[in-house]
């Protein structure tokens, strides 16, 4: 019997996303592999989504990404409106075997409130959950609603109500993870890269300071708040500093950016991003938050670049110290580790990524979890 899954992508961005888009990228990576395994996928997302699926439900005409800049209750309001449309659709039809939901927090509560006629729900947690535990309080869906994490550490830190409903975790994957011999080797340069949103949790200030002190070339790639290019940030007036990430950049990162040893290149995408990471001596993650899933970490391994990081969040699960990277709990040691990372083999990083972080593997794991959720929901 064919399994029909309603994949609820939420109201924020089209799938695949036009540029940055964590959840939408995960869905765009997962869905083709699920369909290859014979799963029928109904995608609930914004109308502009182009991902090939078996059926589409367009709940919003356009992505509501701008709403993410607003206060949190408005963000929830947009999510609620989206979910109301999904719930209406579920009441109308009876061919959905399972809802795979990706809408933060309110998704669970709304779907749980559908009652006993609802299909079972698997909700994937995408964030650091310590921040909004209250939003996950209402899980009155009983056995019909289950959650999964994107790492064991994310689940371990999650509020009790969520852990009690967990069916496990599935690590993130990347289409870049392919057999090592299918990827041409890229010549290594001297530079180190930090790929990610410029944000205190990602620790670019620490990385930039160490680069200057220890003397290694560092490229910072990623947006500063809504600004993707250095010239756009430069053109933005003082008002831009109302954004906390813009303020963080100006106050704590920019003083180390000299355009020579330490550079900020803005958001990089496509081949440019892949080449920048593949040619780096190491990817640095000087984290100050508990990284929940770490897409950029598995991308780095897939591109043959070892990871140097603070041992926070999911990093110890993804990185084998001494094989695919170097981890420490001592921030000040990171500079030294960057210099040592040149001794780690690019091939070994790619091999591990091709074993552990392929989209096919992620889809296989989700099919297992779908079974588990449906079996749990079928119990009297
Ligand atoms: N990314 C990118 N260009 C950049 C910076 C980041 O394409 O300049 C991508 C990166 O490759 C990864 C995603 O943005 O796919 C970031 O995901 P991650 O889970 O590492 O961090 P998040 O921002 O979701 O906390």
Short mmCIF file of N, CA, C and O in Angstrom, two decimals, residues 173-188 270-279 298-305 346-354 357-359:
data_model
loop_
_atom_site.label_atom_id
_atom_site.label_comp_id
_atom_site.label_asym_id
_atom_site.label_seq_id
_atom_site.Cartn_x
_atom_site.Cartn_y
_atom_site.Cartn_z
N UNK A 173 21.07 16.26 6.27
CA UNK A 173 21.87 15.70 5.19
C UNK A 173 22.11 16.78 4.15
O UNK A 173 21.59 17.89 4.27
N UNK A 174 22.89 16.44 3.14
CA UNK A 174 23.14 17.40 2.06
C UNK A 174 23.31 16.67 0.74
O UNK A 174 23.95 15.61 0.71
N UNK A 175 22.76 17.24 -0.34
CA UNK A 175 22.99 16.62 -1.65
C UNK A 175 24.47 16.63 -2.03
O UNK A 175 24.87 15.93 -2.95
N UNK A 176 25.28 17.41 -1.30
CA UNK A 176 26.71 17.43 -1.60
C UNK A 176 27.41 16.15 -1.16
O UNK A 176 28.53 15.87 -1.58
N UNK A 177 26.74 15.37 -0.29
CA UNK A 177 27.35 14.12 0.19
C UNK A 177 27.18 13.04 -0.87
O UNK A 177 26.12 12.45 -1.00
N UNK A 178 28.20 12.83 -1.65
CA UNK A 178 28.17 11.79 -2.68
C UNK A 178 29.43 10.95 -2.54
O UNK A 178 30.34 11.31 -1.80
N UNK A 179 29.47 9.83 -3.27
CA UNK A 179 30.65 8.97 -3.19
C UNK A 179 31.90 9.83 -3.40
O UNK A 179 31.94 10.65 -4.33
N UNK A 180 32.91 9.57 -2.57
CA UNK A 180 34.10 10.42 -2.59
C UNK A 180 34.72 10.49 -3.99
O UNK A 180 35.21 11.53 -4.41
N UNK A 181 34.62 9.38 -4.74
CA UNK A 181 35.30 9.39 -6.05
C UNK A 181 34.48 10.11 -7.13
O UNK A 181 34.94 10.29 -8.24
N UNK A 182 33.25 10.50 -6.80
CA UNK A 182 32.46 11.25 -7.79
C UNK A 182 32.71 12.74 -7.70
O UNK A 182 32.24 13.53 -8.50
N UNK A 183 33.41 13.16 -6.66
CA UNK A 183 33.62 14.60 -6.47
C UNK A 183 35.07 14.96 -6.81
O UNK A 183 35.99 14.42 -6.21
N UNK A 184 35.28 15.83 -7.77
CA UNK A 184 36.66 16.17 -8.12
C UNK A 184 37.35 16.88 -6.95
O UNK A 184 36.72 17.67 -6.24
N UNK A 185 38.61 16.54 -6.75
CA UNK A 185 39.36 17.16 -5.66
C UNK A 185 39.61 18.63 -6.00
O UNK A 185 39.91 18.96 -7.15
N UNK A 186 39.48 19.51 -5.04
CA UNK A 186 39.73 20.93 -5.23
C UNK A 186 41.04 21.27 -4.51
O UNK A 186 41.26 20.79 -3.40
N UNK A 187 41.87 22.06 -5.15
CA UNK A 187 43.16 22.40 -4.52
C UNK A 187 42.89 23.18 -3.23
O UNK A 187 42.04 24.07 -3.19
N UNK A 188 43.61 22.81 -2.19
CA UNK A 188 43.45 23.48 -0.90
C UNK A 188 44.25 24.78 -0.86
O UNK A 188 45.38 24.84 -1.34
N UNK A 270 25.67 28.59 -4.28
CA UNK A 270 25.98 27.74 -5.43
C UNK A 270 27.44 27.33 -5.49
O UNK A 270 28.08 27.04 -4.47
N UNK A 271 27.99 27.34 -6.72
CA UNK A 271 29.36 26.89 -6.92
C UNK A 271 30.36 27.74 -6.14
O UNK A 271 31.37 27.23 -5.63
N UNK A 272 30.06 29.04 -6.02
CA UNK A 272 30.99 29.92 -5.30
C UNK A 272 31.12 29.47 -3.84
O UNK A 272 32.21 29.41 -3.28
N UNK A 273 29.96 29.14 -3.25
CA UNK A 273 29.99 28.66 -1.86
C UNK A 273 30.77 27.35 -1.76
O UNK A 273 31.64 27.19 -0.90
N UNK A 274 30.45 26.42 -2.66
CA UNK A 274 31.10 25.10 -2.60
C UNK A 274 32.62 25.23 -2.78
O UNK A 274 33.39 24.58 -2.08
N UNK A 275 33.05 26.07 -3.73
CA UNK A 275 34.49 26.22 -3.96
C UNK A 275 35.17 26.88 -2.77
O UNK A 275 36.29 26.50 -2.40
N UNK A 276 34.51 27.87 -2.18
CA UNK A 276 35.09 28.55 -1.02
C UNK A 276 35.33 27.56 0.12
O UNK A 276 36.39 27.57 0.76
N UNK A 277 34.36 26.69 0.36
CA UNK A 277 34.48 25.72 1.46
C UNK A 277 35.46 24.61 1.09
O UNK A 277 36.32 24.23 1.88
N UNK A 278 35.33 24.09 -0.15
CA UNK A 278 36.17 22.96 -0.56
C UNK A 278 37.66 23.33 -0.57
O UNK A 278 38.52 22.48 -0.29
N UNK A 279 37.98 24.59 -0.86
CA UNK A 279 39.39 24.98 -0.94
C UNK A 279 39.94 25.47 0.40
O UNK A 279 41.11 25.84 0.51
N UNK A 298 27.82 19.45 8.01
CA UNK A 298 27.84 18.27 7.14
C UNK A 298 28.20 18.67 5.70
O UNK A 298 28.83 17.89 4.97
N UNK A 299 27.85 19.89 5.32
CA UNK A 299 28.27 20.36 3.99
C UNK A 299 29.80 20.43 3.91
O UNK A 299 30.40 20.05 2.91
N UNK A 300 30.42 20.93 4.98
CA UNK A 300 31.87 21.06 4.98
C UNK A 300 32.54 19.70 4.81
O UNK A 300 33.44 19.54 3.98
N UNK A 301 32.07 18.71 5.57
CA UNK A 301 32.66 17.37 5.44
C UNK A 301 32.47 16.84 4.02
O UNK A 301 33.39 16.28 3.43
N UNK A 302 31.28 17.05 3.47
CA UNK A 302 30.99 16.55 2.12
C UNK A 302 31.92 17.17 1.08
O UNK A 302 32.22 16.56 0.07
N UNK A 303 32.34 18.39 1.37
CA UNK A 303 33.23 19.09 0.44
C UNK A 303 34.70 18.81 0.75
O UNK A 303 35.60 19.42 0.17
N UNK A 304 34.96 17.92 1.69
CA UNK A 304 36.33 17.51 1.99
C UNK A 304 37.08 18.48 2.86
O UNK A 304 38.32 18.54 2.80
N UNK A 305 36.39 19.22 3.69
CA UNK A 305 37.06 20.20 4.55
C UNK A 305 36.81 19.87 6.02
O UNK A 305 35.65 19.83 6.47
N UNK A 346 41.24 15.19 3.56
CA UNK A 346 40.00 15.59 2.89
C UNK A 346 39.18 14.37 2.48
O UNK A 346 37.95 14.35 2.64
N UNK A 347 39.85 13.34 1.98
CA UNK A 347 39.15 12.13 1.53
C UNK A 347 38.36 11.49 2.65
O UNK A 347 37.26 10.97 2.45
N UNK A 348 38.96 11.50 3.82
CA UNK A 348 38.32 10.87 4.98
C UNK A 348 37.02 11.63 5.33
O UNK A 348 36.00 11.02 5.65
N UNK A 349 37.07 12.97 5.26
CA UNK A 349 35.87 13.77 5.52
C UNK A 349 34.79 13.41 4.52
O UNK A 349 33.63 13.19 4.88
N UNK A 350 35.14 13.36 3.25
CA UNK A 350 34.15 13.05 2.20
C UNK A 350 33.58 11.65 2.37
O UNK A 350 32.40 11.42 2.20
N UNK A 351 34.46 10.71 2.74
CA UNK A 351 34.01 9.31 2.91
C UNK A 351 32.98 9.23 4.04
O UNK A 351 31.93 8.61 3.91
N UNK A 352 33.27 9.87 5.16
CA UNK A 352 32.35 9.82 6.30
C UNK A 352 31.02 10.48 5.92
O UNK A 352 29.95 9.96 6.22
N UNK A 353 31.09 11.59 5.21
CA UNK A 353 29.85 12.28 4.79
C UNK A 353 29.02 11.39 3.88
O UNK A 353 27.79 11.32 4.00
N UNK A 354 29.69 10.68 2.96
CA UNK A 354 28.96 9.82 2.01
C UNK A 354 28.34 8.62 2.72
O UNK A 354 27.37 8.03 2.24
N UNK A 357 25.66 11.12 5.78
CA UNK A 357 24.83 12.33 5.60
C UNK A 357 24.23 12.47 4.21
O UNK A 357 24.03 13.59 3.73
N UNK A 358 23.95 11.36 3.54
CA UNK A 358 23.31 11.49 2.22
C UNK A 358 21.81 11.69 2.38
O UNK A 358 21.19 11.22 3.35
N UNK A 359 21.17 12.35 1.41
CA UNK A 359 19.71 12.49 1.42
C UNK A 359 19.01 11.12 1.45
O UNK A 359 17.97 10.97 2.11
#
